XYZ file of N, CA and C in Angstrom:
501
model
N 8.030 -109.140 23.390
C 8.265 -108.326 24.565
C 7.804 -106.901 24.255
N 6.865 -106.325 25.037
C 6.395 -104.973 24.770
C 7.520 -103.952 24.957
N 7.454 -102.885 24.248
C 8.449 -101.834 24.349
C 7.797 -100.555 24.867
N 8.451 -99.881 25.793
C 7.999 -98.582 26.284
C 8.943 -97.537 25.723
N 8.411 -96.461 25.230
C 9.230 -95.414 24.656
C 9.449 -94.321 25.682
N 10.695 -93.899 25.844
C 11.002 -92.800 26.758
C 10.789 -91.490 26.038
N 11.002 -90.384 26.734
C 10.821 -89.065 26.137
C 11.809 -88.822 25.006
N 12.926 -89.531 25.024
C 13.926 -89.389 23.969
C 13.506 -90.143 22.726
N 14.428 -90.315 21.805
C 14.110 -90.949 20.531
C 14.355 -92.454 20.538
N 14.851 -93.011 21.633
C 15.131 -94.435 21.665
C 14.073 -95.159 22.506
N 13.964 -96.462 22.289
C 13.001 -97.224 23.086
C 13.759 -98.195 23.980
N 13.164 -98.493 25.111
C 13.745 -99.422 26.062
C 12.681 -100.435 26.440
N 13.108 -101.561 26.994
C 12.122 -102.553 27.398
C 11.338 -102.026 28.597
N 10.134 -102.532 28.720
C 9.269 -102.143 29.830
C 9.924 -102.613 31.125
N 10.018 -101.774 32.164
C 10.681 -102.177 33.407
C 10.091 -103.446 34.027
N 8.798 -103.652 33.883
C 8.192 -104.837 34.488
C 8.556 -106.116 33.749
N 8.991 -106.008 32.502
C 9.488 -107.198 31.798
C 10.753 -107.703 32.494
N 11.617 -106.773 32.893
C 12.844 -107.140 33.600
C 12.507 -107.715 34.977
N 11.556 -107.090 35.672
C 11.108 -107.601 36.973
C 10.588 -109.023 36.817
N 9.781 -109.239 35.793
C 9.185 -110.557 35.561
C 10.252 -111.618 35.299
N 11.320 -111.255 34.607
C 12.415 -112.194 34.356
C 13.082 -112.617 35.670
N 13.323 -111.666 36.563
C 13.951 -111.964 37.858
C 13.042 -112.868 38.682
N 11.776 -112.546 38.727
C 10.813 -113.329 39.504
C 10.713 -114.745 38.953
N 10.693 -114.855 37.650
C 10.627 -116.167 37.008
C 11.887 -116.984 37.314
N 13.045 -116.343 37.252
C 14.307 -117.039 37.527
C 14.362 -117.569 38.960
N 13.692 -116.864 39.879
C 13.657 -117.292 41.283
C 12.487 -118.219 41.587
N 11.647 -118.448 40.595
C 10.472 -119.319 40.727
C 9.534 -118.880 41.848
N 9.348 -117.547 41.976
C 8.403 -117.007 42.934
C 7.030 -116.921 42.271
N 5.965 -117.242 42.989
C 4.617 -117.073 42.412
C 4.397 -115.609 42.038
N 3.795 -115.408 40.872
C 3.694 -114.058 40.327
C 2.399 -113.887 39.540
N 1.884 -112.670 39.542
C 0.715 -112.324 38.740
C 0.943 -110.942 38.148
N 0.996 -110.879 36.831
C 1.106 -109.584 36.149
C -0.323 -109.114 35.913
N -0.830 -108.300 36.823
C -2.231 -107.907 36.810
C -2.585 -106.978 35.659
N -1.582 -106.274 35.113
C -1.763 -105.419 33.943
C -0.389 -105.185 33.330
N -0.339 -104.462 32.228
C 0.955 -104.157 31.615
C 1.867 -103.403 32.583
N 1.255 -102.621 33.488
C 2.022 -101.739 34.357
C 2.001 -102.127 35.833
N 1.591 -103.363 36.130
C 1.502 -103.779 37.531
C 1.807 -105.265 37.670
N 2.567 -105.606 38.709
C 2.974 -106.985 38.943
C 3.016 -107.241 40.448
N 2.523 -108.412 40.862
C 2.532 -108.814 42.267
C 3.179 -110.192 42.357
N 4.022 -110.390 43.370
C 4.668 -111.692 43.577
C 4.768 -111.973 45.066
N 4.984 -113.239 45.394
C 5.184 -113.676 46.776
C 6.621 -114.155 46.923
N 7.282 -113.699 47.991
C 8.660 -114.091 48.261
C 8.715 -114.692 49.663
N 9.279 -115.899 49.793
C 9.401 -116.475 51.134
C 10.485 -115.761 51.936
N 10.226 -115.608 53.225
C 11.193 -114.979 54.114
C 11.334 -115.785 55.389
N 12.177 -115.318 56.263
C 12.433 -115.988 57.531
C 11.192 -115.990 58.429
N 10.429 -114.890 58.437
C 9.284 -114.734 59.327
C 7.967 -115.038 58.648
N 7.974 -115.305 57.366
C 6.745 -115.560 56.609
C 6.943 -115.117 55.171
N 5.863 -115.116 54.421
C 5.936 -114.686 53.021
C 5.712 -113.177 52.925
N 6.400 -112.572 51.972
C 6.256 -111.149 51.704
C 5.618 -110.976 50.334
N 4.675 -110.072 50.247
C 4.047 -109.776 48.959
C 4.733 -108.530 48.400
N 5.337 -108.689 47.226
C 5.964 -107.540 46.588
C 5.079 -107.067 45.445
N 5.099 -105.765 45.237
C 4.249 -105.142 44.224
C 5.087 -104.113 43.475
N 5.119 -104.234 42.164
C 5.779 -103.256 41.306
C 4.722 -102.583 40.451
N 4.810 -101.276 40.319
C 3.909 -100.530 39.439
C 4.734 -99.520 38.648
N 4.493 -99.481 37.352
C 5.190 -98.559 36.465
C 4.246 -97.421 36.104
N 4.719 -96.190 36.258
C 3.954 -95.004 35.881
C 4.721 -94.311 34.761
N 4.268 -94.527 33.539
C 4.990 -94.010 32.370
C 5.031 -92.481 32.346
N 3.937 -91.827 32.729
C 3.927 -90.361 32.650
C 4.924 -89.718 33.615
N 5.307 -90.435 34.666
C 6.322 -89.938 35.595
C 7.653 -90.673 35.422
N 7.688 -91.672 34.531
C 8.880 -92.513 34.330
C 9.419 -93.024 35.663
N 8.517 -93.543 36.469
C 8.885 -93.997 37.813
C 8.388 -95.409 38.064
N 9.259 -96.216 38.640
C 8.910 -97.566 39.046
C 8.685 -97.543 40.555
N 7.479 -97.859 40.967
C 7.129 -97.896 42.388
C 7.199 -99.338 42.867
N 7.741 -99.522 44.064
C 7.901 -100.853 44.636
C 7.395 -100.835 46.071
N 6.705 -101.909 46.463
C 6.356 -102.084 47.869
C 6.488 -103.556 48.237
N 6.788 -103.781 49.507
C 6.926 -105.122 50.060
C 6.095 -105.153 51.333
N 5.015 -105.923 51.313
C 4.080 -105.955 52.427
C 4.423 -107.086 53.387
N 4.428 -106.755 54.670
C 4.672 -107.728 55.726
C 3.339 -108.375 56.083
N 3.342 -109.685 56.179
C 2.115 -110.432 56.477
C 1.785 -110.319 57.968
N 1.286 -109.149 58.353
C 0.925 -108.863 59.728
C -0.138 -107.774 59.713
N -1.272 -108.029 60.291
C -2.322 -107.014 60.368
C -2.259 -106.353 61.734
N -2.091 -105.049 61.716
C -2.003 -104.282 62.949
C -3.413 -103.879 63.372
N -3.852 -104.316 64.560
C -5.181 -103.925 65.040
C -5.267 -102.399 65.212
N -6.440 -101.850 65.062
C -6.630 -100.388 65.160
C -6.032 -99.809 66.445
N -6.212 -100.495 67.582
C -5.726 -99.968 68.853
C -4.193 -99.940 68.925
N -3.518 -100.648 68.030
C -2.050 -100.666 68.027
C -1.451 -99.765 66.951
N -2.275 -99.103 66.158
C -1.738 -98.333 65.025
C -0.948 -97.105 65.443
N -1.321 -96.434 66.523
C -0.557 -95.254 66.961
C 0.858 -95.650 67.397
N 1.017 -96.664 68.265
C 2.397 -97.038 68.606
C 3.170 -97.601 67.415
N 2.492 -98.272 66.498
C 3.181 -98.786 65.304
C 3.612 -97.622 64.418
N 2.809 -96.562 64.327
C 3.208 -95.379 63.559
C 4.480 -94.765 64.158
N 4.584 -94.752 65.483
C 5.803 -94.267 66.138
C 6.975 -95.190 65.816
N 6.728 -96.492 65.838
C 7.760 -97.472 65.479
C 8.233 -97.249 64.042
N 7.301 -96.997 63.128
C 7.670 -96.741 61.733
C 8.605 -95.539 61.622
N 8.292 -94.474 62.353
C 9.145 -93.282 62.321
C 10.550 -93.609 62.828
N 10.618 -94.367 63.916
C 11.927 -94.748 64.463
C 12.692 -95.664 63.504
N 11.990 -96.606 62.877
C 12.630 -97.516 61.916
C 13.119 -96.731 60.696
N 12.297 -95.807 60.208
C 12.657 -95.044 59.007
C 13.926 -94.218 59.204
N 14.185 -93.791 60.436
C 15.421 -93.045 60.713
C 16.667 -93.899 60.501
N 16.486 -95.206 60.499
C 17.623 -96.127 60.395
C 17.795 -96.710 58.991
N 16.985 -96.280 58.044
C 17.041 -96.818 56.678
C 17.877 -95.921 55.775
N 18.622 -96.547 54.882
C 19.389 -95.801 53.886
C 18.544 -95.464 52.679
N 17.655 -96.359 52.314
C 16.772 -96.083 51.186
C 15.404 -96.671 51.486
N 14.397 -96.104 50.857
C 13.035 -96.560 51.080
C 12.512 -96.119 52.434
N 11.288 -96.530 52.718
C 10.687 -96.209 54.006
C 9.574 -97.201 54.312
N 9.245 -97.304 55.585
C 8.107 -98.115 56.002
C 6.869 -97.248 56.085
N 5.737 -97.843 55.767
C 4.442 -97.206 55.917
C 3.456 -98.234 56.434
N 2.254 -97.790 56.705
C 1.201 -98.663 57.201
C -0.021 -98.467 56.325
N -0.531 -99.549 55.763
C -1.706 -99.478 54.905
C -2.915 -99.008 55.702
N -3.560 -97.962 55.227
C -4.760 -97.457 55.894
C -5.917 -98.439 55.750
N -5.923 -99.214 54.666
C -7.018 -100.148 54.412
C -7.016 -101.332 55.370
N -5.886 -102.037 55.442
C -5.874 -103.280 56.220
C -4.854 -103.293 57.364
N -4.163 -102.185 57.573
C -3.230 -102.102 58.685
C -1.992 -102.956 58.545
N -1.564 -103.240 57.320
C -0.352 -104.032 57.124
C 0.848 -103.110 56.919
N 1.948 -103.394 57.640
C 3.168 -102.633 57.408
C 3.767 -102.992 56.045
N 4.391 -102.007 55.425
C 5.036 -102.254 54.132
C 6.267 -101.379 53.985
N 7.215 -101.909 53.237
C 8.406 -101.169 52.845
C 8.127 -100.622 51.463
N 8.425 -99.342 51.225
C 8.144 -98.724 49.932
C 9.378 -98.013 49.392
N 9.445 -97.994 48.065
C 10.557 -97.339 47.395
C 10.114 -96.981 45.981
N 10.596 -95.874 45.463
C 10.303 -95.481 44.090
C 11.610 -95.163 43.371
N 11.685 -95.587 42.114
C 12.882 -95.373 41.308
C 12.521 -94.488 40.117
N 12.956 -93.234 40.113
C 12.722 -92.392 38.941
C 13.681 -92.815 37.827
N 13.146 -93.022 36.635
C 13.970 -93.536 35.537
C 14.027 -92.612 34.320
N 13.537 -91.406 34.441
C 13.558 -90.489 33.305
C 14.997 -90.283 32.850
N 15.238 -90.546 31.584
C 16.567 -90.380 31.009
C 17.540 -91.505 31.310
N 17.115 -92.490 32.072
C 18.027 -93.571 32.469
C 18.132 -94.662 31.411
N 17.203 -94.718 30.484
C 17.255 -95.757 29.464
C 16.757 -97.104 29.955
N 16.172 -97.141 31.131
C 15.628 -98.385 31.656
C 16.191 -98.704 33.025
N 15.696 -99.782 33.577
C 16.127 -100.246 34.883
C 17.014 -101.474 34.677
N 18.019 -101.628 35.508
C 18.913 -102.776 35.360
C 18.492 -103.906 36.290
N 18.921 -105.094 35.960
C 18.674 -106.257 36.803
C 19.293 -106.018 38.183
N 20.489 -105.457 38.207
C 21.176 -105.204 39.472
C 20.388 -104.227 40.347
N 19.829 -103.181 39.749
C 19.020 -102.237 40.516
C 17.818 -102.939 41.142
N 17.151 -103.750 40.356
C 15.967 -104.458 40.856
C 16.332 -105.452 41.952
N 17.425 -106.173 41.749
C 17.874 -107.107 42.789
C 18.205 -106.372 44.079
N 18.857 -105.217 43.959
C 19.205 -104.424 45.139
C 17.951 -103.934 45.870
N 16.953 -103.503 45.121
C 15.707 -103.020 45.725
C 15.012 -104.146 46.487
N 14.876 -105.299 45.843
C 14.202 -106.436 46.489
C 15.010 -106.908 47.691
N 16.334 -107.017 47.544
C 17.185 -107.454 48.660
C 17.080 -106.484 49.843
N 17.140 -105.184 49.563
C 17.039 -104.192 50.640
C 15.692 -104.302 51.343
N 14.629 -104.439 50.578
C 13.289 -104.537 51.172
C 13.159 -105.764 52.058
N 13.584 -106.912 51.548
C 13.466 -108.147 52.326
C 14.343 -108.057 53.581
N 15.556 -107.552 53.444
C 16.443 -107.413 54.603
C 15.843 -106.508 55.670
N 15.276 -105.383 55.267
C 14.685 -104.455 56.234
C 13.410 -105.029 56.851
N 12.599 -105.700 56.052
C 11.391 -106.336 56.595
C 11.759 -107.430 57.587
N 12.776 -108.205 57.276
C 13.231 -109.259 58.182
C 13.799 -108.645 59.471
N 14.532 -107.567 59.332
C 15.148 -106.928 60.493
C 14.093 -106.335 61.429
N 13.055 -105.707 60.869
C 12.075 -105.016 61.711
C 10.824 -105.830 62.020
N 10.659 -106.997 61.409
C 9.486 -107.824 61.700
C 9.342 -108.098 63.205
N 10.415 -108.503 63.899
C 10.271 -108.723 65.342
C 9.822 -107.465 66.093
N 10.263 -106.292 65.644
C 9.863 -105.044 66.305
C 8.351 -104.843 66.192
N 7.795 -105.132 65.018
C 6.337 -105.028 64.863
C 5.638 -105.993 65.817
N 6.157 -107.205 65.917
C 5.582 -108.201 66.824
C 5.661 -107.735 68.280
N 6.809 -107.176 68.666
C 6.986 -106.708 70.038
C 5.961 -105.634 70.402
N 5.708 -104.711 69.470
C 4.767 -103.629 69.749
C 3.324 -104.127 69.708
N 2.966 -104.867 68.651
C 1.575 -105.291 68.464
C 1.158 -106.340 69.482
N 1.979 -107.363 69.667
C 1.572 -108.491 70.512
C 2.334 -108.584 71.828
N 3.513 -107.955 71.910
C 4.332 -108.085 73.108
C 4.183 -106.955 74.107
N 3.461 -105.904 73.727
C 3.246 -104.791 74.647
C 4.467 -103.924 74.893
N 5.481 -104.037 74.054
C 6.696 -103.230 74.209
C 6.469 -101.838 73.617
N 7.239 -100.880 74.100
C 7.179 -99.540 73.529
C 7.884 -99.560 72.173
N 7.555 -98.615 71.289
C 8.265 -98.554 70.005
C 9.779 -98.392 70.174
N 10.208 -97.598 71.138
C 11.647 -97.403 71.350
C 12.323 -98.704 71.771
N 11.691 -99.455 72.682
C 12.251 -100.749 73.093
C 12.319 -101.704 71.906
N 11.250 -101.750 71.133
C 11.168 -102.686 70.008
C 12.217 -102.393 68.945
N 12.404 -101.133 68.599
C 13.381 -100.805 67.560
C 14.800 -101.022 68.067
N 15.035 -100.813 69.349
C 16.363 -101.073 69.919
C 16.710 -102.556 69.805
N 15.765 -103.415 70.154
C 15.992 -104.855 70.065
C 16.194 -105.275 68.612
N 15.422 -104.703 67.696
C 15.519 -105.069 66.278
C 16.850 -104.645 65.668
N 17.455 -103.617 66.218
C 18.689 -103.077 65.622
C 19.956 -103.535 66.310
N 19.854 -104.450 67.256
C 21.054 -104.977 67.894
C 21.831 -105.782 66.857
N 23.094 -105.464 66.706
C 23.952 -106.177 65.775
C 24.638 -107.321 66.517
N 24.451 -108.573 66.073
C 25.121 -109.689 66.744
C 26.640 -109.603 66.561
N 27.360 -110.016 67.586
C 28.813 -109.987 67.552
C 29.319 -111.401 67.843
N 30.333 -111.827 67.107
C 30.924 -113.143 67.337
C 30.141 -114.248 66.680
N 30.471 -115.496 67.077
C 29.810 -116.668 66.508
C 29.176 -117.479 67.616
N 28.097 -118.155 67.268
C 27.422 -119.004 68.248
C 27.996 -120.390 68.209
């Protein structure tokens, strides 16, 4: 197992080694593209999500993104950008963005780890769980705006309705 050294005198395991253990335990398809980058696929309610972890040693930061399998056509990017702003107001951590390259919405989060001695399994599980939950919650809103012709305000309102009672 490779070791990454922090600014202090002790060494900790590489954060992506811990990520890889979680992904392996869940049997998600995974590709460690380099020592500092990992991509995996996670099944969700609306489709598969591509998660990406990148470690930046010089900043001691673990970057995470979760891409929604939806390509936003150029003509829909302005209303989707408004939807992203409205969705981001409702998030406790992380934020949504839109890939300039392929127009895919993604949830992003960064974890600064300087002085932390490493990342915990619980932290990583919380990050992945939060991302998947938020992507699942807002996926219909993206669909409403891109394909349903709804306004961003209408779409985010529908996505944020909390069900009450039992069916």
